[in-house]
mmCIF file with all atom_site columns, C-alpha atoms in Angstrom:
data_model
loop_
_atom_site.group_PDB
_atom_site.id
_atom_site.type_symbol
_atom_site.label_atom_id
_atom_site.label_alt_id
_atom_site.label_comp_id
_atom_site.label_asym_id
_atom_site.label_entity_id
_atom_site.label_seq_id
_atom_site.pdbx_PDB_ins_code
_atom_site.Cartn_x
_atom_site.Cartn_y
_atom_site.Cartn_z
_atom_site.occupancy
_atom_site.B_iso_or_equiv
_atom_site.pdbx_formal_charge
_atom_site.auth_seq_id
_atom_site.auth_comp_id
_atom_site.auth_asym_id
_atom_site.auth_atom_id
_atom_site.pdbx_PDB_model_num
ATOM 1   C CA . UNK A 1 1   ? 88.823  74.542 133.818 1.00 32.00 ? 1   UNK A CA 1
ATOM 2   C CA . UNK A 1 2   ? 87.478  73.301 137.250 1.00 33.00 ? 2   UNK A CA 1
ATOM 3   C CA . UNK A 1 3   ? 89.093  74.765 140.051 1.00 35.00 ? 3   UNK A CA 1
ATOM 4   C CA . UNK A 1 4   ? 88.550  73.367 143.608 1.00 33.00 ? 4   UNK A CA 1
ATOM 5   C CA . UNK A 1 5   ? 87.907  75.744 146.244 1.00 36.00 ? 5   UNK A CA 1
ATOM 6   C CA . UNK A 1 6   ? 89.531  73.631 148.918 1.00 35.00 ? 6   UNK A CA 1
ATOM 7   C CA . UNK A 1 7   ? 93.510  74.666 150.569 1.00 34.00 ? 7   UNK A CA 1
ATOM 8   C CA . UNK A 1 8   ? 94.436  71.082 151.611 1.00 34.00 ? 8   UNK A CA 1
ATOM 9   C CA . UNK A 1 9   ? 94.719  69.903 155.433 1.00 36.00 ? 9   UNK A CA 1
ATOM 10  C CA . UNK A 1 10  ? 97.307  72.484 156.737 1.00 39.00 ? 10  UNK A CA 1
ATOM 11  C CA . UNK A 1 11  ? 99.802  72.143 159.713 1.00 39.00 ? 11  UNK A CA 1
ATOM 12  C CA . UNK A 1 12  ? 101.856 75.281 160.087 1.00 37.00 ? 12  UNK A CA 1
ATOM 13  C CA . UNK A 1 13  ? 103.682 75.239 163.587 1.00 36.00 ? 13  UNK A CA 1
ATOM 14  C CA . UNK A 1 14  ? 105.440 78.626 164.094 1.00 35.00 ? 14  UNK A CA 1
ATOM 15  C CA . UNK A 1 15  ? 107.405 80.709 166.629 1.00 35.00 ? 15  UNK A CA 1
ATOM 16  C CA . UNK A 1 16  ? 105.979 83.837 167.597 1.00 37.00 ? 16  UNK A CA 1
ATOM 17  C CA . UNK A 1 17  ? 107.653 86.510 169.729 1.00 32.00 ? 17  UNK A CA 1
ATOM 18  C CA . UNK A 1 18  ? 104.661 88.416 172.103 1.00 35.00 ? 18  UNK A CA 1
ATOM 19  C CA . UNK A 1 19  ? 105.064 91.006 175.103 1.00 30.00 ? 19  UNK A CA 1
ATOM 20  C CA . UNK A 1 20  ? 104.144 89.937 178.064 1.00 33.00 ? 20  UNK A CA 1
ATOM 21  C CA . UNK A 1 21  ? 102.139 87.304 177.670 1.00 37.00 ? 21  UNK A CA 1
ATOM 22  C CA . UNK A 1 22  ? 100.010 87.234 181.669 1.00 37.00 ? 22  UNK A CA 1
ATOM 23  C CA . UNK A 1 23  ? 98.336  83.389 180.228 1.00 40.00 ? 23  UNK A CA 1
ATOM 24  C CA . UNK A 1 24  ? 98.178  81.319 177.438 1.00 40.00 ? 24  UNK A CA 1
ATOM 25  C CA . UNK A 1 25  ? 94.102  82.081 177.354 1.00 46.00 ? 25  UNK A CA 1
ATOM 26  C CA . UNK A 1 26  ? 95.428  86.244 176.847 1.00 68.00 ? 26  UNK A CA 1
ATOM 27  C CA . UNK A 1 27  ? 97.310  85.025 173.804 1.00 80.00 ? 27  UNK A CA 1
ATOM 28  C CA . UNK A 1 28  ? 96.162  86.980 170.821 1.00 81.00 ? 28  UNK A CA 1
ATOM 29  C CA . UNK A 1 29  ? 97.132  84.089 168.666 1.00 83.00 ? 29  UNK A CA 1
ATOM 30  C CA . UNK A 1 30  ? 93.894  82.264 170.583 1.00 88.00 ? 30  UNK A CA 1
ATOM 31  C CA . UNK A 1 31  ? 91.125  83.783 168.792 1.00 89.00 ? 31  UNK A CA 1
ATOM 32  C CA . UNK A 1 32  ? 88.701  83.346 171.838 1.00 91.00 ? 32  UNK A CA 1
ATOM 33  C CA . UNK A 1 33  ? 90.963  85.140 173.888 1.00 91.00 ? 33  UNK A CA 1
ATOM 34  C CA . UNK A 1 34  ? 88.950  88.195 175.358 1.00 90.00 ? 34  UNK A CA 1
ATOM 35  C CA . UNK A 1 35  ? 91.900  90.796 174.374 1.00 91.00 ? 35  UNK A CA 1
ATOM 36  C CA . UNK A 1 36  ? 92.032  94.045 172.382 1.00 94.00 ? 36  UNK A CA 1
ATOM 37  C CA . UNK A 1 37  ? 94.510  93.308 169.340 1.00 93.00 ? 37  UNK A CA 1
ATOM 38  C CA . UNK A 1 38  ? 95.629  94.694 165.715 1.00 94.00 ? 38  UNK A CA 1
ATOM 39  C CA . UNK A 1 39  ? 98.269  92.436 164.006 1.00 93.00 ? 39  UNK A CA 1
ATOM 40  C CA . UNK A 1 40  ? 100.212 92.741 160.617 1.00 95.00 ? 40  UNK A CA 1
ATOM 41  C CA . UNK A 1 41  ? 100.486 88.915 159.816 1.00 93.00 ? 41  UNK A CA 1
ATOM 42  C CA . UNK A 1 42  ? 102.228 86.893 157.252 1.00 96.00 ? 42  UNK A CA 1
ATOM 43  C CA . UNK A 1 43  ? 101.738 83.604 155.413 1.00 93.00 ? 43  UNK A CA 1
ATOM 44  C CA . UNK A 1 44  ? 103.237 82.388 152.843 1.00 95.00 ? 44  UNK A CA 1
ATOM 45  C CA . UNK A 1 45  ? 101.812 78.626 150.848 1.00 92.00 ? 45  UNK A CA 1
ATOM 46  C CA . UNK A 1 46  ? 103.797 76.357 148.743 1.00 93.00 ? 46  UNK A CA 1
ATOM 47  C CA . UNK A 1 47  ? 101.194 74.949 146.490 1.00 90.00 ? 47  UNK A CA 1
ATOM 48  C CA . UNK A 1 48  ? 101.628 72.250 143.550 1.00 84.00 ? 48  UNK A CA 1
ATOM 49  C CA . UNK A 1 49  ? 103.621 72.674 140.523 1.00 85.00 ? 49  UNK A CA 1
ATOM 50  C CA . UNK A 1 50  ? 105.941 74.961 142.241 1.00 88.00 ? 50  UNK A CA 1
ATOM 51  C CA . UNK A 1 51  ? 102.841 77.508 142.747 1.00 93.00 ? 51  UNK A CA 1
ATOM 52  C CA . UNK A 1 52  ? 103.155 79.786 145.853 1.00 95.00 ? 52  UNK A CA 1
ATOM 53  C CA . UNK A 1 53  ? 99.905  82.265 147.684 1.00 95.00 ? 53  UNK A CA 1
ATOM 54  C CA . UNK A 1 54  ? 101.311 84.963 149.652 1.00 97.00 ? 54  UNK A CA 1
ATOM 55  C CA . UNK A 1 55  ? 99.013  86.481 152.140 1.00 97.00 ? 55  UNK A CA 1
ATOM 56  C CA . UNK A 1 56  ? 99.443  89.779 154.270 1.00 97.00 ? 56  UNK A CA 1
ATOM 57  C CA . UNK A 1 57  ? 96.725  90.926 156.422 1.00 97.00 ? 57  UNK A CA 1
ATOM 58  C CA . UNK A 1 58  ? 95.721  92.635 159.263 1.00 96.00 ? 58  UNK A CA 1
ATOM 59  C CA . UNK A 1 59  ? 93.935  90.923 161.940 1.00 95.00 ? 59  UNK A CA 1
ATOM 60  C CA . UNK A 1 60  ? 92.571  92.708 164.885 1.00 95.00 ? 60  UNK A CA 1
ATOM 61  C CA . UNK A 1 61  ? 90.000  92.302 167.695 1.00 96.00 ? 61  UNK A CA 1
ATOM 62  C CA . UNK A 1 62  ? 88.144  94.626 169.935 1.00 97.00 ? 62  UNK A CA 1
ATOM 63  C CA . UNK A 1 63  ? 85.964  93.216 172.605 1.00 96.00 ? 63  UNK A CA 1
ATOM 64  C CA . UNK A 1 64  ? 82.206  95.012 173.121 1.00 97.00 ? 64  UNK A CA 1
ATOM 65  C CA . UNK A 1 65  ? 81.667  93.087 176.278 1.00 96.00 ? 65  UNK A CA 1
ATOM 66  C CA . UNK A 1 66  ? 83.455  90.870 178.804 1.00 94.00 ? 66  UNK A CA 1
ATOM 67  C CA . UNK A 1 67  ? 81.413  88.037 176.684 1.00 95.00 ? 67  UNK A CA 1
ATOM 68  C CA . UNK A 1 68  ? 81.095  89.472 173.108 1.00 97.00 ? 68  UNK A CA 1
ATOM 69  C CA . UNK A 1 69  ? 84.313  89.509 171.037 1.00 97.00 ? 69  UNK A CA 1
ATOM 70  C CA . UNK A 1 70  ? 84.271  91.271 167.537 1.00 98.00 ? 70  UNK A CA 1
ATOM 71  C CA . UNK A 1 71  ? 87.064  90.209 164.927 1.00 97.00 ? 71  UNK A CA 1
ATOM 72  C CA . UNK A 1 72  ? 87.875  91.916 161.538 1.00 97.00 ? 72  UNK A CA 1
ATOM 73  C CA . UNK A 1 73  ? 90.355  90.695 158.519 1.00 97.00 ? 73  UNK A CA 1
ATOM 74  C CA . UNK A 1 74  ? 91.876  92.508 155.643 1.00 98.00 ? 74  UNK A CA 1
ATOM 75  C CA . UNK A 1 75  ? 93.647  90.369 153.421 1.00 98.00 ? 75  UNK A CA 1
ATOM 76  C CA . UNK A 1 76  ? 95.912  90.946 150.410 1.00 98.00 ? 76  UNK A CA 1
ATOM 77  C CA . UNK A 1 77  ? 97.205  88.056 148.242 1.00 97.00 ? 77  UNK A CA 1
ATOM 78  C CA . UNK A 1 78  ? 99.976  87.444 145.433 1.00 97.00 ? 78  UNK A CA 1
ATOM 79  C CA . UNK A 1 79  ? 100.006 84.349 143.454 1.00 96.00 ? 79  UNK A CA 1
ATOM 80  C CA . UNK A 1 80  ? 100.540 82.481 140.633 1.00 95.00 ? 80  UNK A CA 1
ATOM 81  C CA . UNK A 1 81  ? 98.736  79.689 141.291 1.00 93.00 ? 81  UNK A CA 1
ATOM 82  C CA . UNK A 1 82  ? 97.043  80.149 137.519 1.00 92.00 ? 82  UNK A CA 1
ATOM 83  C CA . UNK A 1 83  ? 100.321 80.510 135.933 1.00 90.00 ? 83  UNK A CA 1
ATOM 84  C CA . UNK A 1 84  ? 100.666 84.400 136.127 1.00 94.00 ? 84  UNK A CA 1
ATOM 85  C CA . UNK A 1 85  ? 101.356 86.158 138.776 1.00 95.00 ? 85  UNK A CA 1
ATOM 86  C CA . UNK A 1 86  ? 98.899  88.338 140.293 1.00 96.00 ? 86  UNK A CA 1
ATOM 87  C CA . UNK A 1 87  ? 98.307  90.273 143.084 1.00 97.00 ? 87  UNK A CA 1
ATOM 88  C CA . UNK A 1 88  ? 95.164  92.461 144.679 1.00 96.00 ? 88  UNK A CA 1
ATOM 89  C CA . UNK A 1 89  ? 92.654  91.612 147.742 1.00 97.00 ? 89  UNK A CA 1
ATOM 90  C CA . UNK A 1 90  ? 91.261  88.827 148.597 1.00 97.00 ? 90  UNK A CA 1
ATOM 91  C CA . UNK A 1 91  ? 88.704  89.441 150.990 1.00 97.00 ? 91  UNK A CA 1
ATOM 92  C CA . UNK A 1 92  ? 87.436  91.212 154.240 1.00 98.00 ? 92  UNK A CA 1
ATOM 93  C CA . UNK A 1 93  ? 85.633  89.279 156.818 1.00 98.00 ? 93  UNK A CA 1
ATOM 94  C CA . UNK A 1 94  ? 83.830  90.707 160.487 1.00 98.00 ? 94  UNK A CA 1
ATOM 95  C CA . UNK A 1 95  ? 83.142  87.962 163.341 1.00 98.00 ? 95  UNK A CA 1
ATOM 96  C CA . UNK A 1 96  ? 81.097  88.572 166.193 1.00 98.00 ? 96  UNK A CA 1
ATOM 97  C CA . UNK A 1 97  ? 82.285  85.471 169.306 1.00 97.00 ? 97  UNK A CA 1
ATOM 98  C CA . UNK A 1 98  ? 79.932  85.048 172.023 1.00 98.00 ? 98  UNK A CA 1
ATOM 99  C CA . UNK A 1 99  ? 81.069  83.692 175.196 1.00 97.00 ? 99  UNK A CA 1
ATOM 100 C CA . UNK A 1 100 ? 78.160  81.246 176.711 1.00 97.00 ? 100 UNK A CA 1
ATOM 101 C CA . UNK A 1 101 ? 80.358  80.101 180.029 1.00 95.00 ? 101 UNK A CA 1
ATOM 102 C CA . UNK A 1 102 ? 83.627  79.733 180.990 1.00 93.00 ? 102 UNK A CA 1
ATOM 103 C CA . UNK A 1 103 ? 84.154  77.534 184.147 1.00 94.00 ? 103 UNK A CA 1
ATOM 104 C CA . UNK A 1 104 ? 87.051  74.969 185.514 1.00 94.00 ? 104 UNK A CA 1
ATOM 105 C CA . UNK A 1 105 ? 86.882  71.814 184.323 1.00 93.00 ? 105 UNK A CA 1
ATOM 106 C CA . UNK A 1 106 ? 88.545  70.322 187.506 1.00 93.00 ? 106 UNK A CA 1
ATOM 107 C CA . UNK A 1 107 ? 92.196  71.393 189.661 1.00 93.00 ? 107 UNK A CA 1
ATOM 108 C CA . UNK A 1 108 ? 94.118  71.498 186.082 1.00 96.00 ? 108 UNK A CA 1
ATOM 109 C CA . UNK A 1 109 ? 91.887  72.629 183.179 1.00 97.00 ? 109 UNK A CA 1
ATOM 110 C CA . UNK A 1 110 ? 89.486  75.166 182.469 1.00 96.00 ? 110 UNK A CA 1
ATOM 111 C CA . UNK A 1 111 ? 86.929  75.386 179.818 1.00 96.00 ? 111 UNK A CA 1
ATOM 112 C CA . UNK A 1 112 ? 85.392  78.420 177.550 1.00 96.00 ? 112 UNK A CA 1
ATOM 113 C CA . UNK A 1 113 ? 83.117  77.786 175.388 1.00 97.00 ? 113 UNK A CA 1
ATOM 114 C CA . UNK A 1 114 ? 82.189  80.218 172.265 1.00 97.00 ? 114 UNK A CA 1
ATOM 115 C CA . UNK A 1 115 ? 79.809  80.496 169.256 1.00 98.00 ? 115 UNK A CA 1
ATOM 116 C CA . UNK A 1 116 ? 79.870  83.196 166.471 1.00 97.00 ? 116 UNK A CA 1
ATOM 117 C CA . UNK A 1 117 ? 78.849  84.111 162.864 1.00 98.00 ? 117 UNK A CA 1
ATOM 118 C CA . UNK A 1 118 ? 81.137  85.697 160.542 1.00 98.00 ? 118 UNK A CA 1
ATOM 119 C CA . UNK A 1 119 ? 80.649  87.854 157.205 1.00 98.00 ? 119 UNK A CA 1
ATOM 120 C CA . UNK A 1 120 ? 83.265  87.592 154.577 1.00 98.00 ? 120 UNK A CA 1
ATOM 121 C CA . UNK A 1 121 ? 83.292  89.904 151.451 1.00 98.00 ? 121 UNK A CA 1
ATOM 122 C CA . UNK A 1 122 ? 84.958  88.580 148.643 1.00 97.00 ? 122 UNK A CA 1
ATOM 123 C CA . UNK A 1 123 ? 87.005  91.300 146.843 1.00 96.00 ? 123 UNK A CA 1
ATOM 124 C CA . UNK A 1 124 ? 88.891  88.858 144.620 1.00 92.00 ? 124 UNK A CA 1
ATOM 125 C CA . UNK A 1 125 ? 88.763  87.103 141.093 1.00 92.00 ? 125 UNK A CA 1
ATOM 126 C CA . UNK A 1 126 ? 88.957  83.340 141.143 1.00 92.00 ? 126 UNK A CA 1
ATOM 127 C CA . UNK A 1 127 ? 90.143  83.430 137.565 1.00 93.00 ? 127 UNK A CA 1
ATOM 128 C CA . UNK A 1 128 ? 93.500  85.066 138.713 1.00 95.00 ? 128 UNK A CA 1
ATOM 129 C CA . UNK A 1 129 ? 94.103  82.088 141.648 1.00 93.00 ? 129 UNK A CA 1
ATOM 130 C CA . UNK A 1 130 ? 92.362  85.045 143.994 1.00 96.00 ? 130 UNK A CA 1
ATOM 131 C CA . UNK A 1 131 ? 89.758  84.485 146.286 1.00 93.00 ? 131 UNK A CA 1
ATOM 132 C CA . UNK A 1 132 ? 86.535  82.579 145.609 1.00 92.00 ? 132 UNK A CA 1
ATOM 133 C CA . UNK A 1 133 ? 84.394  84.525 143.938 1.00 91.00 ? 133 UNK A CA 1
ATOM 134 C CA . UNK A 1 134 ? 81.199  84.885 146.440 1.00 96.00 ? 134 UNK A CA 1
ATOM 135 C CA . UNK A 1 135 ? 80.675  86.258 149.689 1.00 98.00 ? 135 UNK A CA 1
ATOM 136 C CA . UNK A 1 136 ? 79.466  84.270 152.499 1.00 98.00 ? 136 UNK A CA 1
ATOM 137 C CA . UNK A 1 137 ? 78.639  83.929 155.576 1.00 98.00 ? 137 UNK A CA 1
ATOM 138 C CA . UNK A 1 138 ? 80.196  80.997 157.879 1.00 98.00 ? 138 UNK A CA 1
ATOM 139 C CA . UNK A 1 139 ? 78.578  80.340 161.791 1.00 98.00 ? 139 UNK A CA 1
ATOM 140 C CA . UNK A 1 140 ? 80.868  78.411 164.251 1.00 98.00 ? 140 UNK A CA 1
ATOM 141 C CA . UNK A 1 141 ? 81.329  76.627 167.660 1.00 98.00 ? 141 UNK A CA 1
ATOM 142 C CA . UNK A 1 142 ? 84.665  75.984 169.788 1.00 97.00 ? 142 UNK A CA 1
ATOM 143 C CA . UNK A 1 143 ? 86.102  75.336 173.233 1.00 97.00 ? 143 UNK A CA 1
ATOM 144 C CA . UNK A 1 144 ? 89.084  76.890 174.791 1.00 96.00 ? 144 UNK A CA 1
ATOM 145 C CA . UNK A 1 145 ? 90.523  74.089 177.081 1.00 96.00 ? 145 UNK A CA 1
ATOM 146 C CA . UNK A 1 146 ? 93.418  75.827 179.034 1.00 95.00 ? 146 UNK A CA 1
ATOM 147 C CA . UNK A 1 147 ? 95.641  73.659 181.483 1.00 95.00 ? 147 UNK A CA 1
ATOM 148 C CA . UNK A 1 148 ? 96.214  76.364 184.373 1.00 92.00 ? 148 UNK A CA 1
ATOM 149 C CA . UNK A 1 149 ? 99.956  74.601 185.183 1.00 93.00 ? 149 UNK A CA 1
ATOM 150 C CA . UNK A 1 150 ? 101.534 74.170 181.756 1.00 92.00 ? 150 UNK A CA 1
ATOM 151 C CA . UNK A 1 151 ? 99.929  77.301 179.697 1.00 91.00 ? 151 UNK A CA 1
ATOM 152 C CA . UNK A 1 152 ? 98.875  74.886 177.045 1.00 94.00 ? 152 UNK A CA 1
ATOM 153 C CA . UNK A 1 153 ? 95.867  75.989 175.548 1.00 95.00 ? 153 UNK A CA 1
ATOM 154 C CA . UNK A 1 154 ? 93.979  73.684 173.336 1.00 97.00 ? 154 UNK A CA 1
ATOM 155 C CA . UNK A 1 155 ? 91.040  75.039 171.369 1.00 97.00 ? 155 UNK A CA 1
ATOM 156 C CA . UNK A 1 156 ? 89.202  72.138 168.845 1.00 98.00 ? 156 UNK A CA 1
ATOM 157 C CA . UNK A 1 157 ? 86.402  74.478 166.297 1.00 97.00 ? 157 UNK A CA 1
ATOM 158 C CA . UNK A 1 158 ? 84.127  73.612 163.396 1.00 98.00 ? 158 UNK A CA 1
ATOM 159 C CA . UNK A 1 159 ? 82.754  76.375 160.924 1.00 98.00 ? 159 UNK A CA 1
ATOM 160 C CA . UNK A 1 160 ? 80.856  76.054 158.508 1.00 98.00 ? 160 UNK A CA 1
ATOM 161 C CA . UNK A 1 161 ? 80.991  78.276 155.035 1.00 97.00 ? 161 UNK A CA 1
ATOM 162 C CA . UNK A 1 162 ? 78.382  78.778 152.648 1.00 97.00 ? 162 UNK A CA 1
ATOM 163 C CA . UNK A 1 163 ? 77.876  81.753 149.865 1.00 97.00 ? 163 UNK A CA 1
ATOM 164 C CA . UNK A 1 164 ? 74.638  83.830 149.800 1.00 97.00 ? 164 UNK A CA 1
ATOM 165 C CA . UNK A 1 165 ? 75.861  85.721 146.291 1.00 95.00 ? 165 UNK A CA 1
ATOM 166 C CA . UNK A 1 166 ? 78.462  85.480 143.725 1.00 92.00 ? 166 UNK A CA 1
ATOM 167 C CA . UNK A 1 167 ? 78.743  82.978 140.673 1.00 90.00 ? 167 UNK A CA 1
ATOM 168 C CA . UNK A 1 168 ? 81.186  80.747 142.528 1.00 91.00 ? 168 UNK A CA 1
ATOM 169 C CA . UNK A 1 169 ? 78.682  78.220 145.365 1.00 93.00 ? 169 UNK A CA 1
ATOM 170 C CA . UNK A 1 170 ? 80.761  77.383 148.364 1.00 94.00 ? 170 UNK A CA 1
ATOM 171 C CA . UNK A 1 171 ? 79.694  74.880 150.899 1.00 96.00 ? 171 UNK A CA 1
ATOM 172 C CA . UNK A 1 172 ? 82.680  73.328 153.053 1.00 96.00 ? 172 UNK A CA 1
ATOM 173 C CA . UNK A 1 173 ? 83.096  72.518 156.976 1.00 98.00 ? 173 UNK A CA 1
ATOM 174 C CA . UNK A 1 174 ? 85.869  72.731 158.273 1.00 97.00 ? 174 UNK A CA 1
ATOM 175 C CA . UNK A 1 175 ? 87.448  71.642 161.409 1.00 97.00 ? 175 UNK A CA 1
ATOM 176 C CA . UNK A 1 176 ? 90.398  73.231 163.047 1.00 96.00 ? 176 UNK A CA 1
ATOM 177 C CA . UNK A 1 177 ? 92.218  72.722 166.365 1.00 97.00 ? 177 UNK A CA 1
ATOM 178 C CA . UNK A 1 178 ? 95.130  75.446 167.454 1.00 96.00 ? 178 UNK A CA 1
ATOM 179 C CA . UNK A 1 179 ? 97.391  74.604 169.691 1.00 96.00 ? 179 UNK A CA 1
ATOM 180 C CA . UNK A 1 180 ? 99.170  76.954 171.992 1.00 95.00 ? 180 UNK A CA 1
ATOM 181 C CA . UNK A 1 181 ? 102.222 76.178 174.036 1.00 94.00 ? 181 UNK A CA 1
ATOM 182 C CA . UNK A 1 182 ? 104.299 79.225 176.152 1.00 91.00 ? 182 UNK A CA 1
ATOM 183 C CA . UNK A 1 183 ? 107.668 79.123 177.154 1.00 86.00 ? 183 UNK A CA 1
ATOM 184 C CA . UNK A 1 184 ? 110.077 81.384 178.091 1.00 80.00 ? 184 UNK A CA 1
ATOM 185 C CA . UNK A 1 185 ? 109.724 84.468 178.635 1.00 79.00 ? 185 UNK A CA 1
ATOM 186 C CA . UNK A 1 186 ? 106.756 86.572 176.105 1.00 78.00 ? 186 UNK A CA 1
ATOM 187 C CA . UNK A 1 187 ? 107.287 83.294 173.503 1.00 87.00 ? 187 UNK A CA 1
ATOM 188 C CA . UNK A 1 188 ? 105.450 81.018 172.406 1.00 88.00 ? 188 UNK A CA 1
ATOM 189 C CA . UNK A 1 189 ? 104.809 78.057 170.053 1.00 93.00 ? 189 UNK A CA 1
ATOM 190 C CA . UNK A 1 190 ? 101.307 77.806 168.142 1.00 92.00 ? 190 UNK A CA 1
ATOM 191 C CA . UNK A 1 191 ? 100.236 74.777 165.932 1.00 94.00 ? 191 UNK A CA 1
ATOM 192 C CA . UNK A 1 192 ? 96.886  75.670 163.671 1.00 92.00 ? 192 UNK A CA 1
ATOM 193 C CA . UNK A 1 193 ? 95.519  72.147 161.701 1.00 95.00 ? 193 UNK A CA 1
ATOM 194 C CA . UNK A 1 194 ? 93.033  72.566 158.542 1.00 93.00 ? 194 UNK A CA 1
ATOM 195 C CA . UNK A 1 195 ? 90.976  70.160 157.698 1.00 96.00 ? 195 UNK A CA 1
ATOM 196 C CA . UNK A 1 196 ? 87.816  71.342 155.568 1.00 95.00 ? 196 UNK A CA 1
ATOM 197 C CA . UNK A 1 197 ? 85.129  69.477 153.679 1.00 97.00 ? 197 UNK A CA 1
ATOM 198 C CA . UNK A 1 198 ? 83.751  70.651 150.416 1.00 95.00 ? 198 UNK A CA 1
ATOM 199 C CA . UNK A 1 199 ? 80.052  69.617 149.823 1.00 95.00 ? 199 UNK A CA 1
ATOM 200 C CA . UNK A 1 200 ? 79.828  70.317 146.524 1.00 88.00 ? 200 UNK A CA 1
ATOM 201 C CA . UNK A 1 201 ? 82.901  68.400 145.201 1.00 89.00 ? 201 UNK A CA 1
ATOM 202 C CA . UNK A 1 202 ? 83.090  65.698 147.973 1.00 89.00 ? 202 UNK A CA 1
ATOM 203 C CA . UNK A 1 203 ? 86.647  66.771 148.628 1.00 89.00 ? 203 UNK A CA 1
#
């Protein structure tokens, strides 16, 4: 059975409660924030067929420099995506963001740009609706465009992923742009849009 590798175009606003956040660019939720963080997250998918993927995971940050940003992932999944349900975890990953320059744009916005190169380990088994399969390796570029009146942070990113062992060969692009809107006291609303582009199936 052929199994694509792809998790459609994905818009998942949420509500997050924070503690203090100083600026939208000190959100945690932006991951080129320069910020120390370790979060317990949550997602939860409703696939086809009345198929579900549960994910839990920590993700945390720690920066090395003022311009050098290392993230780390732990995910753990439960599905039935393959008919059974299953459970175990997915994968690890480690990303090292470099910060080139960060400058204002003009009276309003300010700009940060960042490029990085993360390693994912794949601890899964595709055959149980569980990760891919392979572990890769996935460099990336972004901009963190912050408007210094409203909060809103806006932070357009393309990555691409590719596998360098495992039987499964990944090769997709994907393009993301995250949102990030404060209000209120510590709250804020987030927006995080998908779009990826498998090579290999010209999905």
């Amino acid at each position: 059975m052929e199994r694509h590798l792809i998790i459609h175009s994905i818009l998942t606003p949420s509500l997050l409660m924070a503690g203090i956040a100083a600026g939208a660019e000190e959100n945690a939720s932006n991951p080129l924030a320069a910020v120390n963080n370790t979060d317990i997250r949550y997602q939860y998918f409703d696939l086809e067929g009345g198929a579900d993927r549960q994910d839990a995971f920590i993700d945390g940050a720690y920066m090395l420099r003022p311009d050098l940003k290392l993230k780390y992932e732990l995910h753990y999944n439960s599905t039935n995506v393959v008919g059974a349900r299953f459970n175990g975890f997915e994968k690890t990953s480690f990303k090292l963001i470099y910060f080139p320059s960060q400058k204002p744009l003009n009276d309003t916005w300010t700009v940060k740009s960042a490029l990085g190169l993360e390693w994912i380990l794949d601890f899964g088994d595709p055959d149980e609706g569980i990760g891919t399969g392979s572990d890769q390796i996935a460099p990336f570029g972004g901009f963190a465009f912050a408007n210094t009146n409203t909060g809103l942070t806006l932070i357009p990113l393309v990555q691409h992923f590719a596998s360098y062992n495992g039987p499964t060969d990944v090769s997709q692009t994907a393009m993301r742009l995250i949102a990030l809107q404060p209000f209120g006291d510590g709250y804020w609303a987030k927006a995080d849009i998908k779009a990826p582009y498998d090579w290999g199936n010209d999905a």
